Amino acid sequence: MDTMTTNQILFLLVLSILWPSSAMPFTPGNIGNLFGMEDDGRILQRSKRGWMWNQFFLLEEYTGNDHQYVGKLHSNMDKGDGSVRYVLTGDGAGTLFLIDEKSGDIHATKRLDREEKAMYTLNAKVLDRNTNAELEPDTEFNIKIHDINDNAPKFVKEIYFASVPEMSDVGTTVVTITATDADDQTYGNSAKLVYSILQGQPYFSVDSENGTIKTALPGMDREVKEHYQVVIQAKDMAGQMGGLSGTTTVSITLSDVNDSPPRFANHSFRVTTPESTEVGGAIGRIKADDPDVGRNAEMEYSIVGGHDIFNIITDQKTQEGVIVIKKTLDYETKKDYEFRVEVKNTYLDARFIHGLQFKDYATVRVTVEDVDEPPVFTRNPYIIEVHEDTAAGSFVGVVSARDLDADKKAVKYSIDRHTDLERLFNIDSTNGTITTLKALDREMSKWHNISVVATEINNPGQTTRVPVFIKVLDVNDNAPEFAMSYDTFVCENVKAGQLIQTISAVDTDEPLVGHKFIFTISPTNPNFTIVDREDNTANILTRRGGFSRREMSMYFLPVVISDNDYPIQSSTSTLIVRVCACDSHGNMQSCSPEVLPFSDGLTTGALVAILLCVIILLMIVVLFAALRRQRKKEPLIISKEDVRDNVVSYNDEGGGEEDTQAFDIGTLRNPEVMDANKLRRDIIPEMLFPFRRTSPIKDNTDVRDFINGRLQENDSDPTPPYDSLATYAYEGSGSLAESLSSLESTATEGDHDYDYLSNWGPQFKKLAEMYIGKSPDRET
C-alpha cells in the first residue's frame, strides 16, 4: 500500500460508501485486484484482462488539483521496461481525459458537472511502442460522475396566477405548483423537495410534499377583498439545514359567485314625458345595484301585474330598466300614472338562495306633459258621393276636425290645390263644407281624390291632412251608340228574311241594374227589318229579295238605339249597306257598280246630269272672263265702321328687302326728299317713259296741288305698289264729288248707284271701277 497515492486512498473511501450491497465485498486484496496490484502494491501478472477495472467513479465539482486523478490502467504485457504504450479513445479522450502512455494513469483535465453528463464511455488499447502492434484487444470502461448537492430548486415561472370562487370551503384546492431540482433524484436527498408558504397566511396553505395551494380561511368575500399575493418556498435536502431553496409568487383572485341580491338605492322614481312621445319611445331609466360582476350581476326588470300603457325592458349593457310607451299618451285624458317595478337576478346560485331574497321592488310615477297637438279629423279618410249632374256651387259633403288640446284652438280648412289642379271643388274655411266649383262628369272621371288641410288659426304650424275620396255617381246623360263601325253588304240575289248583320251598342253610363238596349228602325222601310235579340244585340234582316246595283248601290239604314235608364236616352246611328254581287253560297265577289252599255239611248237621268255639267262649265268660263276683264280689287274701305277717309288698302306682300322701289309713305310728310323717278323692279312698266311727278310748292301753301299730283300718280300706276298706303289728307273745296267721307252717309252700299263716278273725270277712274264693279246689277 505504500505505492498508493493519497487520491487513490480518498477515492477508495468514497467507493466504500457507494459500493452496492450486491457487489464483491471490499478486502485489501480485492482493492488491490481492482487496480491490478498485489497486496504489497506490486503489479499482478495476469494472462487475461482481469488486470483492468471496467468502471471508474468521479465526484462532480471536485475541488482538488486541476488535473484530477481518475484511475490507472495496467496490462500484463507491461514489463515495466517502457516497451508498452497505452492509448485512450472514446468520450472526452484527449480533451476531458488524458492518459499517461507509459504508466496508464488517467486524469481529468477540468471539473465535471453531473447535470451536464453523468457518465463517459472510453476504450483502452495496449500497443507495442516500437511496432505499434496491439498487444491485447480493446477494452471498454465507464467513468461515472457522482452527484453532490450543487443545484437549488427552481420554479418554472416567477409569478403564477390562479383563482378560486369566493365563499369557498376550507381546503378548496386553488392551484398546484412544483419546483424542479437538477441534482440526482435517485441518489441521496439532494433533489428531495419540501414546500412551505412564506406569505399568504392565514388565507391559504400549501401541501409540503406536492406544492398544492388550498384555502385556509372560511367565508372569503370577493366584495371585501378580491386579490391575494402568496409566496411559496421549495427547499431540497428534505428541508434539512444546509439545503438549497427557491421561491415563487402566486397571485390568487377570488372569482365572483352570485351571493349578493340586487337592490334599489331609491325605492321611488319619478318620470316626466310629453304626450307627443311616440309609441315604443323610451321615457326614462331606473337602475338597481348588484355588487356581483359578470353573469352574476345580470338583472331583469318587469312591471308587477303588467300595464296597458307602459312596459319596461332591460338594457343588457348597462343593466338598467328602460321604461317605454305601449300606447299613445293623452294629456287631456290622463295626466298621472303609477306602477310597481320588480328587479331580480337572471342566474341564481343554489348555495346562497336560502335565507336571501334575490329580488327587490320600486315604485315609478309617470307625469304626462301637455303638448300643442295638431287638429284631429273625426274620420280618416272621408268617402263622399255626388251625382254627376250636380251644378256648380252645389253641396258635396262636410269634413270636421277639432283641437284636442285643453284650450281648444280654432281651426280653419283648406284644399291642397296640388290635389285639385282643375279646381273642381271649394271648401268653407270655417265649417269645412265642400262644394263644387264646376259641373262634374262621371264619364271624364269617376273618382276625385283631394286632400283637405286643417290648420290651427293661432298656430299655423299645426296642420293635419285627411284624404277625401269623392265618388261621382252616374246619371243617364249619354245615349247608346254602335259598339263598332260595321261593314255591311247585301247580295243582289238575296232572299227575303235573310240575316245580313248583327249589331250591338255601348253606353258610357253605368246603370245600377245593367244596360238594356232597344233597337228599332222605321217600320215602313221596304228593304230591311230588325229583330231585337234581347241581349243588347239585334239582327238586320232583308225585307225583300232581289237588290240591284244599277238601281241603288248603297242603302243608308237609320237605327234608333234606346236605353232603359231614367231619363231614357236614345240616338240614331246609320248603318251603311252596300249592294254586292255574290256567288251561289252568298260570298261577296264585287261591290263596285258596273258600267253598263246604253241600249237605245240615254236615260233621262243621264241627260239631266250631262246638261248640268255643261251649264256649270259655262258659268265658270263666264265668271272667269268677267273677273279678268274687271280685274276686281278689294274695296278701299274694309270696314263700314272705319272712320278713316280715302284709305286704299292693298292686301298684298311687298317684294321683301330687295323691293326698294316700293311706295314710301314718308314722302307725304317730307315732299322735298321724294324721288321723282323711281321704277318698280318687280313688274314690267307699261310705258317707256313713266309719268314724272311734280314737286309741291316748297312753302306748302297749296296742299291741294300736292294731293292732285299724288292722285294723278296713283291713277297712272297700272298696279298699286306693294305694302303701301295711299292717303288723301285733303278733300278740296272745289271737288265735284264734294265729300267722299262715309261718316254722314246713311244709306247702305246697295242703295247707291255709282255710275255717276264715271263722269267725274280721269281722276276718279279707279274709284269708279272699284265701286261700279261691286254693283249688284252689274255682278248679275
Short mmCIF file of C-alpha atoms in Angstrom, two decimals, residues 427-684:
data_model
loop_
_atom_site.label_atom_id
_atom_site.label_comp_id
_atom_site.label_asym_id
_atom_site.label_seq_id
_atom_site.Cartn_x
_atom_site.Cartn_y
_atom_site.Cartn_z
CA ILE A 427 -114.32 74.34 -49.05
CA ASP A 428 -115.65 76.72 -46.44
CA SER A 429 -112.67 77.66 -44.26
CA THR A 430 -114.77 77.90 -41.11
CA ASN A 431 -117.16 74.92 -41.17
CA GLY A 432 -115.48 72.51 -43.64
CA THR A 433 -118.38 72.41 -46.14
CA ILE A 434 -117.21 71.16 -49.56
CA THR A 435 -119.00 72.48 -52.66
CA THR A 436 -118.48 72.18 -56.41
CA LEU A 437 -116.90 74.93 -58.48
CA LYS A 438 -117.67 73.23 -61.80
CA ALA A 439 -120.12 70.65 -63.05
CA LEU A 440 -118.84 67.07 -62.71
CA ASP A 441 -118.82 64.48 -65.46
CA ARG A 442 -118.57 60.85 -64.42
CA GLU A 443 -117.55 59.84 -67.92
CA MET A 444 -114.46 62.06 -67.56
CA SER A 445 -113.52 60.92 -64.06
CA LYS A 446 -115.39 58.58 -61.72
CA TRP A 447 -113.37 59.48 -58.60
CA HIS A 448 -111.78 62.70 -57.35
CA ASN A 449 -109.20 62.35 -54.61
CA ILE A 450 -108.48 65.60 -52.85
CA SER A 451 -106.62 66.44 -49.66
CA VAL A 452 -108.17 68.72 -47.04
CA VAL A 453 -105.86 70.54 -44.61
CA ALA A 454 -106.95 71.60 -41.12
CA THR A 455 -104.79 74.34 -39.56
CA GLU A 456 -104.85 75.95 -36.14
CA ILE A 457 -105.55 79.65 -36.57
CA ASN A 458 -103.34 80.70 -33.63
CA ASN A 459 -100.53 78.31 -34.58
CA PRO A 460 -100.32 77.79 -38.36
CA GLY A 461 -97.53 75.28 -37.88
CA GLN A 462 -100.02 72.73 -36.50
CA THR A 463 -101.71 71.20 -39.54
CA THR A 464 -103.37 67.89 -40.32
CA ARG A 465 -104.27 66.39 -43.69
CA VAL A 466 -107.03 64.00 -44.49
CA PRO A 467 -107.82 62.36 -47.84
CA VAL A 468 -111.32 62.93 -49.20
CA PHE A 469 -112.48 60.48 -51.87
CA ILE A 470 -115.38 61.91 -53.89
CA LYS A 471 -117.26 59.36 -55.96
CA VAL A 472 -119.21 60.74 -58.91
CA LEU A 473 -122.50 58.85 -59.23
CA ASP A 474 -123.78 58.10 -62.69
CA VAL A 475 -126.67 59.91 -64.30
CA ASN A 476 -128.13 58.67 -67.55
CA ASP A 477 -126.91 61.56 -69.68
CA ASN A 478 -125.36 59.66 -72.58
CA ALA A 479 -127.20 57.90 -75.36
CA PRO A 480 -126.10 54.46 -76.56
CA GLU A 481 -124.41 54.10 -79.93
CA PHE A 482 -122.96 51.43 -82.18
CA ALA A 483 -120.24 49.40 -80.48
CA MET A 484 -118.15 49.50 -83.65
CA SER A 485 -118.14 50.58 -87.27
CA TYR A 486 -119.90 47.92 -89.35
CA ASP A 487 -119.08 46.95 -92.94
CA THR A 488 -122.42 45.56 -94.10
CA PHE A 489 -123.38 44.31 -97.52
CA VAL A 490 -126.37 42.60 -99.10
CA CYS A 491 -126.18 40.27 -102.07
CA GLU A 492 -128.11 41.07 -105.22
CA ASN A 493 -129.57 37.57 -105.21
CA VAL A 494 -130.51 37.68 -101.52
CA LYS A 495 -133.85 36.36 -100.41
CA ALA A 496 -136.34 37.98 -98.08
CA GLY A 497 -135.76 37.39 -94.35
CA GLN A 498 -132.03 36.69 -94.70
CA LEU A 499 -129.62 37.91 -91.92
CA ILE A 500 -127.10 40.41 -93.21
CA GLN A 501 -125.69 41.94 -89.96
CA THR A 502 -125.78 41.57 -86.15
CA ILE A 503 -125.32 44.90 -84.38
CA SER A 504 -124.58 45.80 -80.73
CA ALA A 505 -124.33 49.03 -78.75
CA VAL A 506 -122.29 50.62 -75.97
CA ASP A 507 -123.15 53.26 -73.42
CA THR A 508 -120.65 55.22 -71.29
CA ASP A 509 -123.23 55.37 -68.49
CA GLU A 510 -123.32 52.68 -65.82
CA PRO A 511 -126.87 51.95 -64.64
CA LEU A 512 -127.33 50.07 -61.39
CA VAL A 513 -129.19 47.15 -62.99
CA GLY A 514 -127.04 46.95 -66.10
CA HIS A 515 -127.60 48.02 -69.69
CA LYS A 516 -130.70 47.14 -71.67
CA PHE A 517 -130.70 48.44 -75.24
CA ILE A 518 -133.66 48.57 -77.63
CA PHE A 519 -133.01 48.64 -81.39
CA THR A 520 -135.65 49.94 -83.86
CA ILE A 521 -135.82 51.06 -87.45
CA SER A 522 -138.62 52.62 -89.43
CA PRO A 523 -141.41 50.04 -89.79
CA THR A 524 -142.14 51.37 -93.24
CA ASN A 525 -138.68 50.57 -94.57
CA PRO A 526 -139.37 48.39 -97.63
CA ASN A 527 -135.88 46.88 -97.79
CA PHE A 528 -134.82 45.86 -94.29
CA THR A 529 -136.24 44.92 -90.93
CA ILE A 530 -134.71 44.48 -87.48
CA VAL A 531 -135.16 41.79 -84.81
CA ASP A 532 -134.07 42.59 -81.20
CA ARG A 533 -132.34 39.54 -79.66
CA GLU A 534 -132.99 40.73 -76.06
CA ASP A 535 -129.27 40.52 -75.23
CA ASN A 536 -128.27 44.06 -76.25
CA THR A 537 -127.80 42.91 -79.84
CA ALA A 538 -130.11 42.94 -82.86
CA ASN A 539 -130.22 41.23 -86.27
CA ILE A 540 -130.70 43.16 -89.51
CA LEU A 541 -132.78 41.11 -91.97
CA THR A 542 -133.82 41.72 -95.55
CA ARG A 543 -137.49 42.50 -96.05
CA ARG A 544 -137.41 41.66 -99.72
CA GLY A 545 -135.20 39.86 -102.21
CA GLY A 546 -133.51 40.87 -105.44
CA PHE A 547 -131.38 44.01 -104.92
CA SER A 548 -129.77 45.64 -107.95
CA ARG A 549 -126.61 47.69 -108.05
CA ARG A 550 -127.94 49.54 -111.12
CA GLU A 551 -130.83 50.95 -109.22
CA MET A 552 -129.06 51.57 -105.84
CA SER A 553 -125.52 50.56 -104.92
CA MET A 554 -125.76 51.67 -101.31
CA TYR A 555 -128.53 51.96 -98.67
CA PHE A 556 -128.46 54.12 -95.55
CA LEU A 557 -130.37 52.45 -92.73
CA PRO A 558 -131.09 54.66 -89.66
CA VAL A 559 -131.18 52.56 -86.46
CA VAL A 560 -132.59 54.07 -83.26
CA ILE A 561 -130.90 52.75 -80.07
CA SER A 562 -132.52 53.45 -76.68
CA ASP A 563 -131.50 52.55 -73.12
CA ASN A 564 -133.72 51.65 -70.16
CA ASP A 565 -132.41 54.07 -67.56
CA TYR A 566 -134.08 57.25 -66.38
CA PRO A 567 -134.34 59.55 -68.19
CA ILE A 568 -134.30 57.41 -71.30
CA GLN A 569 -131.59 58.37 -73.75
CA SER A 570 -131.60 57.38 -77.40
CA SER A 571 -129.57 58.04 -80.50
CA THR A 572 -129.78 57.29 -84.18
CA SER A 573 -126.86 55.54 -85.83
CA THR A 574 -126.80 54.97 -89.57
CA LEU A 575 -125.87 51.58 -90.93
CA ILE A 576 -124.46 51.70 -94.47
CA VAL A 577 -125.47 48.65 -96.50
CA ARG A 578 -123.68 48.08 -99.78
CA VAL A 579 -125.21 46.06 -102.60
CA CYS A 580 -122.69 43.48 -103.85
CA ALA A 581 -122.52 40.66 -106.33
CA CYS A 582 -122.26 37.29 -104.58
CA ASP A 583 -121.87 33.68 -105.65
CA SER A 584 -124.42 31.00 -105.02
CA HIS A 585 -123.12 30.49 -101.50
CA GLY A 586 -123.54 34.14 -100.53
CA ASN A 587 -119.82 35.01 -100.67
CA MET A 588 -119.19 38.57 -101.80
CA GLN A 589 -117.45 38.96 -105.15
CA SER A 590 -117.75 42.62 -106.12
CA CYS A 591 -119.47 45.69 -104.69
CA SER A 592 -118.43 48.37 -107.20
CA PRO A 593 -121.20 49.47 -109.59
CA GLU A 594 -120.75 48.06 -113.12
CA VAL A 595 -120.53 50.26 -116.25
CA LEU A 596 -123.44 49.13 -118.40
CA PRO A 597 -123.70 49.97 -122.16
CA PHE A 598 -126.54 52.16 -123.46
CA SER A 599 -129.28 50.23 -125.25
CA ASP A 600 -131.39 52.56 -127.39
CA GLY A 601 -130.32 55.91 -125.96
CA LEU A 602 -129.56 57.89 -122.83
CA THR A 603 -131.86 57.79 -119.90
CA THR A 604 -133.49 60.90 -118.57
CA GLY A 605 -131.20 60.94 -115.51
CA ALA A 606 -128.10 60.78 -117.66
CA LEU A 607 -129.31 63.61 -119.89
CA VAL A 608 -130.04 65.81 -116.91
CA ALA A 609 -126.59 65.13 -115.44
CA ILE A 610 -124.87 65.99 -118.70
CA LEU A 611 -126.89 69.19 -119.03
CA LEU A 612 -126.00 70.27 -115.51
CA CYS A 613 -122.31 69.70 -116.15
CA VAL A 614 -122.41 71.81 -119.30
CA ILE A 615 -124.22 74.65 -117.52
CA ILE A 616 -121.68 74.61 -114.66
CA LEU A 617 -118.77 74.74 -117.09
CA LEU A 618 -120.33 77.69 -118.94
CA MET A 619 -120.87 79.60 -115.72
CA ILE A 620 -117.24 79.04 -114.68
CA VAL A 621 -115.98 80.35 -118.04
CA VAL A 622 -118.20 83.45 -117.90
CA LEU A 623 -117.20 84.20 -114.33
CA PHE A 624 -113.52 83.81 -115.09
CA ALA A 625 -113.80 86.15 -118.13
CA ALA A 626 -115.62 88.75 -116.09
CA LEU A 627 -113.02 88.64 -113.37
CA ARG A 628 -110.19 89.07 -115.79
CA ARG A 629 -111.98 91.96 -117.53
CA GLN A 630 -112.84 93.79 -114.39
CA ARG A 631 -109.64 92.89 -112.51
CA LYS A 632 -111.62 93.23 -109.39
CA LYS A 633 -109.76 94.54 -106.36
CA GLU A 634 -110.55 94.72 -102.70
CA PRO A 635 -112.57 97.76 -101.61
CA LEU A 636 -110.81 100.76 -100.26
CA ILE A 637 -112.87 100.71 -97.10
CA ILE A 638 -112.68 97.27 -95.43
CA SER A 639 -114.96 98.07 -92.56
CA LYS A 640 -118.01 100.28 -92.65
CA GLU A 641 -117.15 101.47 -89.16
CA ASP A 642 -113.71 102.63 -90.17
CA VAL A 643 -113.71 106.42 -89.69
CA ARG A 644 -110.67 106.99 -91.86
CA ASP A 645 -111.50 108.54 -95.23
CA ASN A 646 -109.92 107.84 -98.56
CA VAL A 647 -107.85 104.80 -97.42
CA VAL A 648 -106.75 102.40 -100.12
CA SER A 649 -105.60 99.06 -98.69
CA TYR A 650 -103.72 96.61 -100.90
CA ASN A 651 -103.75 93.18 -99.35
CA ASP A 652 -100.51 92.00 -100.87
CA GLU A 653 -96.98 91.50 -99.64
CA GLY A 654 -94.12 93.55 -100.98
CA GLY A 655 -91.04 92.31 -102.68
CA GLY A 656 -89.14 91.90 -99.49
CA GLU A 657 -85.89 93.64 -98.63
CA GLU A 658 -84.96 94.00 -102.34
CA ASP A 659 -88.15 95.95 -103.09
CA THR A 660 -86.52 99.36 -102.71
CA GLN A 661 -88.82 100.90 -105.35
CA ALA A 662 -91.95 100.40 -103.23
CA PHE A 663 -94.02 103.40 -102.31
CA ASP A 664 -92.59 105.38 -99.38
CA ILE A 665 -95.26 106.99 -97.26
CA GLY A 666 -92.64 109.23 -95.78
CA THR A 667 -92.87 111.41 -98.81
CA LEU A 668 -96.23 112.69 -97.64
CA ARG A 669 -94.54 114.13 -94.55
CA ASN A 670 -91.42 115.40 -96.33
CA PRO A 671 -92.18 116.03 -100.05
CA GLU A 672 -88.72 117.51 -100.63
CA VAL A 673 -86.97 114.17 -100.31
CA MET A 674 -89.38 112.44 -102.68
CA ASP A 675 -87.66 110.79 -105.60
CA ALA A 676 -89.26 111.95 -108.81
CA ASN A 677 -88.29 108.99 -110.92
CA LYS A 678 -88.31 105.55 -109.28
CA LEU A 679 -89.07 102.44 -111.27
CA ARG A 680 -90.60 99.24 -109.88
CA ARG A 681 -88.21 96.32 -110.30
CA ASP A 682 -90.75 93.56 -109.67
CA ILE A 683 -93.08 94.50 -112.64
CA ILE A 684 -92.62 95.44 -116.27
#
